[in-house]
Structures are given as structure tokens and as C-alpha cells.
Amino acid sequence: MARSLLTLAAAASAALPDVGIEGVRQLTTATSGRYDAALVTLEGGEDLVARVPTSADALSDVESELIALRALTAGAREVMGFDAPELRGTAPFDDTRVIVTTYLRGYHVEAAHIPAGRGVADAIGRAIGRVHDLPQSVVRSAGLPVRSPAAARADLERLLDAVGRSGRVPVRLMVRWREAVEDDRLWDYDSRVVLGGTQSTSFVLRDAADGTPQVAGVLDWQGLSIGDPALDLHWSAGAPDAVEDIFAAYADASVRAPDRALRVRARLHAELEFARWLVHGLEAHRPDIVDDAAELMDSLSAGLAGDALLADLPRQDRGDMSEAIAILDRVPRDVRASADTSMHTDAFDPNDLMLHTDETWDAAPPPHARTEASTESIDVTQPVDAVAQGDDPMDPVDVTQPIGLRPDPS
């Protein structure tokens, strides 16, 4: 049973023992039943969010979020350009824990309702790009998880092994997913700082003065880590009208090289949510969840008939010139023009370059010496035709000998 508002107020007081609480009211943001949450108003008028996990999994996420929020230094927050919740207090409560954070004002948009064009799609895509460009030291210094592409791939292999043993996954889906996991082109990416599986409702939006939506803050930091950037974009599969604009804005905001398999991996992660739901049901011994996941995968398999997941992947042996030009265009023209491309060499001792001990290294011979030598050897500064041909211009040139050793045609 959900905790009452008075109980949540008492929990907030435990986390903020030196602060007076003036009021408490229901928090309208949905938490999927994983938390009991309330909006707490302090005596000075500030609103804070108090959350109490309702399960062991939710408690684990809260503990991870505490580490992540502490890792977001003032410098990291400034780089992002939008807010993240600030931790105000935490305390043990009812065999679990209460966490009190600042309240981010704004609104959310469900993925299916995000319209095409510049607006919500553009704002969210750019916000994700800024998170992914955070320095990796933010994660590493906090001891948060770091997953390489090989580790991410191995995780999915284990997931497919688990759902494959259940016998509840359509063969078409198993073949589709196995082919994707086994394709090397999907896993040649650079790991980045990621939120670890965000949703569209993780982004708090506010309208600018001209009415343009902007991301004012981001929730759900419990998955902060270094990993596959596609994880934070998998939800875009549920935004059919806006998916193109989301990825375009993300690519425009990122300063990294393009990841040409990003959209394919994002789609793969979205589809595998059904597989993860199935594994959850199996581990929890919940036949109802297992049946629900199996029904969802049957519908997914039927809807994907004729759809090739890997069709949009680039060929391994083909480069994309347009991408190279796009990267070049990011270099300021004045930098390109002023670059010093001359060759600089260190001073050297000619004796160090001798092949034989009796070899000598002299300066260039005087002009009269070069004139006398020209009667015995060929001036290699002339074109090959003038050097090697005889009187008949059709005489063949013997290209198998060094130029200086070709016989004198006279």
C-alpha cells in the first residue's frame, strides 16, 4: 500500500532534521509504482521532492542515484547547460531509505506524442548529446560502471541465451537478434558517458520566451556510467514522428565522430526490452509477466515481417566521403589557412647515415665537376623520355633498370 502524505512528510523530516516543513502534497509525476513520492514545501517556500523506494530494485537505483548526483560537480552541470536534481538529504526509513532532492519545474512529453520538426525532438536530442560529451572522469572518479563495447556485446549474448532457453521467443526474433549481436559493425563504437537507459519523460521541458521548448533539467541519473550511447536513444523507437529529428539534433550537438550504427543499436536495445521483461518474469517466478512478455514478442515478430534490422548498416569496405567533408567543415577556416605544413627536421651527423665505414659524405661537387660527370652519367633531373630514348621517339624505355644505369643510346 502506498504511504500517506503524512508518512512522506515524516520521512522528509528525518532527512532534513534542521529544516521546517510547511506543507506536503501529491507529486503528479508518475513513478511507475517504484517510489512513494511527495512534493514537500519548506518554511521558506522552496519545494523539494521526497521519495521512498517500494522495492529492493528501486532501493538499489536510489543508492546508485546518490552516487551519480554527488559525481555531478558544478563544472559538469555548467557544461551540460541544464539542471540535474541536487541532493538535499537522505536517511534510513522503514527498512528502506528516503531521498530528498530539489524539484525541477517543467513538463514532460511522452515519446509517442513528440511532434516532428524543431521543438521537443530537437531539444531532447541536443540534451542527450551534451550528456554524452561529458568528460569520462566524471564517471571514473566516482567509481561508477564502465562498460566497453565488448562487455556490452557479451551482456546481450547472455541475455539471448537466457531467453532462448525459455522457448517463449519467436524464432524470427531470435534469428534477428542473434545476427545483430554477431555483426561486428554494430560494436565498433566509442563508449561515452551515458544516463544508462533514459526515457523521454526523463527530460523536464520549459518554453523559452519565444515559445520554443527547451530542456530545463534531466531526471533519472541512477544509470550514470560509461557505455553504449545507443542506450539513451532506444526510447526513440516509440516516437515515430520525431525519430529523424531526434537523431539529427543529437548528431548536430555532438562533437564526436559520427557513429553510423547508432540508430541500429538503439532499435536493437528497444526490441530487447521485451526480452528483459521476459527474463524478469522468469527470475521472479511470475507466470503472468512471462506470458505478457511472450505475447508482446509475438506481436513484435508479426509487425517486423519484412523488416531488416541490419539493412541500414554501412558496408565495412566503403568509406563515406560526405562524412569526411562534414568533419572537415567543423575546422575553422582561419585555422586551416594558418597551419604550418612545412617539414621540420632535427640536425643530424652525416657519419650516422653511412652504410659502409669507408664511405665519405661530401658537399655537392663544384659546377665544373658536375659538367664533366654529365658525359658519363645521365642527369636524373630530366624527364624519363629525354633520358632513356634514342633518336627514334618510339624506341622503348627499359624501365627495369635504374635511371642512372641505363645504357647510353649513342
PDB file of N, CA and C in Angstrom, residues 40-83:
ATOM      1  N   VAL A  40       7.345  18.403  -1.127  1.00  0.00           N
ATOM      2  CA  VAL A  40       7.414  18.969   0.220  1.00  0.00           C
ATOM      3  C   VAL A  40       7.786  20.440   0.132  1.00  0.00           C
ATOM      4  N   THR A  41       7.016  21.291   0.809  1.00  0.00           N
ATOM      5  CA  THR A  41       7.290  22.728   0.812  1.00  0.00           C
ATOM      6  C   THR A  41       7.902  23.129   2.145  1.00  0.00           C
ATOM      7  N   LEU A  42       9.079  23.768   2.079  1.00  0.00           N
ATOM      8  CA  LEU A  42       9.770  24.203   3.287  1.00  0.00           C
ATOM      9  C   LEU A  42       9.201  25.536   3.773  1.00  0.00           C
ATOM     10  N   GLU A  43       9.604  25.930   4.955  1.00  0.00           N
ATOM     11  CA  GLU A  43       9.089  27.170   5.544  1.00  0.00           C
ATOM     12  C   GLU A  43       9.435  28.387   4.690  1.00  0.00           C
ATOM     13  N   GLY A  44      10.583  28.339   4.009  1.00  0.00           N
ATOM     14  CA  GLY A  44      10.961  29.467   3.164  1.00  0.00           C
ATOM     15  C   GLY A  44      10.272  29.480   1.814  1.00  0.00           C
ATOM     16  N   GLY A  45       9.449  28.481   1.534  1.00  0.00           N
ATOM     17  CA  GLY A  45       8.716  28.427   0.278  1.00  0.00           C
ATOM     18  C   GLY A  45       9.332  27.536  -0.785  1.00  0.00           C
ATOM     19  N   GLU A  46      10.514  26.982  -0.541  1.00  0.00           N
ATOM     20  CA  GLU A  46      11.155  26.123  -1.537  1.00  0.00           C
ATOM     21  C   GLU A  46      10.476  24.762  -1.586  1.00  0.00           C
ATOM     22  N   ASP A  47      10.287  24.233  -2.791  1.00  0.00           N
ATOM     23  CA  ASP A  47       9.714  22.905  -2.988  1.00  0.00           C
ATOM     24  C   ASP A  47      10.824  21.883  -3.197  1.00  0.00           C
ATOM     25  N   LEU A  48      10.713  20.747  -2.503  1.00  0.00           N
ATOM     26  CA  LEU A  48      11.640  19.640  -2.650  1.00  0.00           C
ATOM     27  C   LEU A  48      10.856  18.362  -2.924  1.00  0.00           C
ATOM     28  N   VAL A  49      11.521  17.367  -3.466  1.00  0.00           N
ATOM     29  CA  VAL A  49      10.901  16.080  -3.762  1.00  0.00           C
ATOM     30  C   VAL A  49      11.411  15.047  -2.776  1.00  0.00           C
ATOM     31  N   ALA A  50      10.500  14.366  -2.091  1.00  0.00           N
ATOM     32  CA  ALA A  50      10.849  13.276  -1.182  1.00  0.00           C
ATOM     33  C   ALA A  50      10.379  11.962  -1.790  1.00  0.00           C
ATOM     34  N   ARG A  51      11.289  11.008  -1.890  1.00  0.00           N
ATOM     35  CA  ARG A  51      10.955   9.702  -2.486  1.00  0.00           C
ATOM     36  C   ARG A  51      11.397   8.576  -1.555  1.00  0.00           C
ATOM     37  N   VAL A  52      10.541   7.567  -1.462  1.00  0.00           N
ATOM     38  CA  VAL A  52      10.849   6.372  -0.677  1.00  0.00           C
ATOM     39  C   VAL A  52      10.659   5.164  -1.593  1.00  0.00           C
ATOM     40  N   PRO A  53      11.689   4.362  -1.837  1.00  0.00           N
ATOM     41  CA  PRO A  53      11.562   3.198  -2.719  1.00  0.00           C
ATOM     42  C   PRO A  53      10.574   2.182  -2.159  1.00  0.00           C
ATOM     43  N   THR A  54       9.898   1.489  -3.082  1.00  0.00           N
ATOM     44  CA  THR A  54       8.908   0.490  -2.669  1.00  0.00           C
ATOM     45  C   THR A  54       9.374  -0.945  -2.894  1.00  0.00           C
ATOM     46  N   SER A  55      10.600  -1.128  -3.401  1.00  0.00           N
ATOM     47  CA  SER A  55      11.125  -2.471  -3.651  1.00  0.00           C
ATOM     48  C   SER A  55      12.637  -2.461  -3.512  1.00  0.00           C
ATOM     49  N   ALA A  56      13.221  -3.650  -3.471  1.00  0.00           N
ATOM     50  CA  ALA A  56      14.677  -3.759  -3.364  1.00  0.00           C
ATOM     51  C   ALA A  56      15.352  -3.209  -4.612  1.00  0.00           C
ATOM     52  N   ASP A  57      14.752  -3.441  -5.778  1.00  0.00           N
ATOM     53  CA  ASP A  57      15.325  -2.911  -7.019  1.00  0.00           C
ATOM     54  C   ASP A  57      15.309  -1.389  -7.014  1.00  0.00           C
ATOM     55  N   ALA A  58      14.212  -0.800  -6.566  1.00  0.00           N
ATOM     56  CA  ALA A  58      14.118   0.652  -6.519  1.00  0.00           C
ATOM     57  C   ALA A  58      15.101   1.231  -5.513  1.00  0.00           C
ATOM     58  N   LEU A  59      15.309   0.528  -4.398  1.00  0.00           N
ATOM     59  CA  LEU A  59      16.278   0.986  -3.408  1.00  0.00           C
ATOM     60  C   LEU A  59      17.687   0.960  -3.994  1.00  0.00           C
ATOM     61  N   SER A  60      18.001  -0.073  -4.771  1.00  0.00           N
ATOM     62  CA  SER A  60      19.313  -0.144  -5.423  1.00  0.00           C
ATOM     63  C   SER A  60      19.504   1.028  -6.376  1.00  0.00           C
ATOM     64  N   ASP A  61      18.437   1.394  -7.096  1.00  0.00           N
ATOM     65  CA  ASP A  61      18.527   2.532  -8.012  1.00  0.00           C
ATOM     66  C   ASP A  61      18.743   3.843  -7.247  1.00  0.00           C
ATOM     67  N   VAL A  62      18.089   3.982  -6.102  1.00  0.00           N
ATOM     68  CA  VAL A  62      18.258   5.192  -5.299  1.00  0.00           C
ATOM     69  C   VAL A  62      19.703   5.314  -4.827  1.00  0.00           C
ATOM     70  N   GLU A  63      20.281   4.221  -4.390  1.00  0.00           N
ATOM     71  CA  GLU A  63      21.669   4.262  -3.922  1.00  0.00           C
ATOM     72  C   GLU A  63      22.622   4.617  -5.060  1.00  0.00           C
ATOM     73  N   SER A  64      22.340   4.103  -6.271  1.00  0.00           N
ATOM     74  CA  SER A  64      23.160   4.466  -7.432  1.00  0.00           C
ATOM     75  C   SER A  64      22.981   5.934  -7.794  1.00  0.00           C
ATOM     76  N   GLU A  65      21.749   6.413  -7.668  1.00  0.00           N
ATOM     77  CA  GLU A  65      21.478   7.818  -7.986  1.00  0.00           C
ATOM     78  C   GLU A  65      22.200   8.750  -7.023  1.00  0.00           C
ATOM     79  N   LEU A  66      22.290   8.363  -5.766  1.00  0.00           N
ATOM     80  CA  LEU A  66      23.001   9.193  -4.788  1.00  0.00           C
ATOM     81  C   LEU A  66      24.456   9.387  -5.200  1.00  0.00           C
ATOM     82  N   ILE A  67      25.089   8.310  -5.656  1.00  0.00           N
ATOM     83  CA  ILE A  67      26.482   8.394  -6.103  1.00  0.00           C
ATOM     84  C   ILE A  67      26.584   9.273  -7.346  1.00  0.00           C
ATOM     85  N   ALA A  68      25.640   9.099  -8.270  1.00  0.00           N
ATOM     86  CA  ALA A  68      25.680   9.857  -9.526  1.00  0.00           C
ATOM     87  C   ALA A  68      25.498  11.348  -9.288  1.00  0.00           C
ATOM     88  N   LEU A  69      24.533  11.721  -8.440  1.00  0.00           N
ATOM     89  CA  LEU A  69      24.279  13.138  -8.190  1.00  0.00           C
ATOM     90  C   LEU A  69      25.465  13.798  -7.496  1.00  0.00           C
ATOM     91  N   ARG A  70      26.135  13.057  -6.637  1.00  0.00           N
ATOM     92  CA  ARG A  70      27.334  13.605  -5.999  1.00  0.00           C
ATOM     93  C   ARG A  70      28.477  13.747  -7.003  1.00  0.00           C
ATOM     94  N   ALA A  71      28.490  12.897  -8.027  1.00  0.00           N
ATOM     95  CA  ALA A  71      29.560  12.952  -9.035  1.00  0.00           C
ATOM     96  C   ALA A  71      29.397  14.138  -9.977  1.00  0.00           C
ATOM     97  N   LEU A  72      28.175  14.665 -10.101  1.00  0.00           N
ATOM     98  CA  LEU A  72      27.930  15.790 -10.996  1.00  0.00           C
ATOM     99  C   LEU A  72      28.394  17.083 -10.336  1.00  0.00           C
ATOM    100  N   THR A  73      29.623  17.423 -10.563  1.00  0.00           N
ATOM    101  CA  THR A  73      30.204  18.633  -9.988  1.00  0.00           C
ATOM    102  C   THR A  73      29.576  19.875 -10.621  1.00  0.00           C
ATOM    103  N   ALA A  74      29.880  21.009 -10.026  1.00  0.00           N
ATOM    104  CA  ALA A  74      29.381  22.267 -10.582  1.00  0.00           C
ATOM    105  C   ALA A  74      29.883  22.473 -12.001  1.00  0.00           C
ATOM    106  N   GLY A  75      31.126  22.081 -12.267  1.00  0.00           N
ATOM    107  CA  GLY A  75      31.671  22.208 -13.618  1.00  0.00           C
ATOM    108  C   GLY A  75      30.935  21.347 -14.615  1.00  0.00           C
ATOM    109  N   ALA A  76      30.619  20.103 -14.240  1.00  0.00           N
ATOM    110  CA  ALA A  76      29.886  19.210 -15.139  1.00  0.00           C
ATOM    111  C   ALA A  76      28.486  19.741 -15.420  1.00  0.00           C
ATOM    112  N   ARG A  77      27.839  20.270 -14.402  1.00  0.00           N
ATOM    113  CA  ARG A  77      26.499  20.819 -14.586  1.00  0.00           C
ATOM    114  C   ARG A  77      26.518  22.039 -15.507  1.00  0.00           C
ATOM    115  N   GLU A  78      27.567  22.839 -15.398  1.00  0.00           N
ATOM    116  CA  GLU A  78      27.673  24.015 -16.263  1.00  0.00           C
ATOM    117  C   GLU A  78      27.874  23.612 -17.716  1.00  0.00           C
ATOM    118  N   VAL A  79      28.670  22.554 -17.946  1.00  0.00           N
ATOM    119  CA  VAL A  79      28.904  22.078 -19.312  1.00  0.00           C
ATOM    120  C   VAL A  79      27.602  21.600 -19.943  1.00  0.00           C
ATOM    121  N   MET A  80      26.759  20.925 -19.171  1.00  0.00           N
ATOM    122  CA  MET A  80      25.503  20.394 -19.717  1.00  0.00           C
ATOM    123  C   MET A  80      24.561  21.519 -20.131  1.00  0.00           C
ATOM    124  N   GLY A  81      24.502  22.569 -19.353  1.00  0.00           N
ATOM    125  CA  GLY A  81      23.622  23.674 -19.703  1.00  0.00           C
ATOM    126  C   GLY A  81      22.191  23.497 -19.244  1.00  0.00           C
ATOM    127  N   PHE A  82      21.924  22.480 -18.459  1.00  0.00           N
ATOM    128  CA  PHE A  82      20.594  22.292 -17.870  1.00  0.00           C
ATOM    129  C   PHE A  82      20.779  21.702 -16.477  1.00  0.00           C
ATOM    130  N   ASP A  83      19.697  21.640 -15.716  1.00  0.00           N
ATOM    131  CA  ASP A  83      19.783  21.234 -14.314  1.00  0.00           C
ATOM    132  C   ASP A  83      19.683  19.720 -14.153  1.00  0.00           C
TER     133      ASP A  83
END
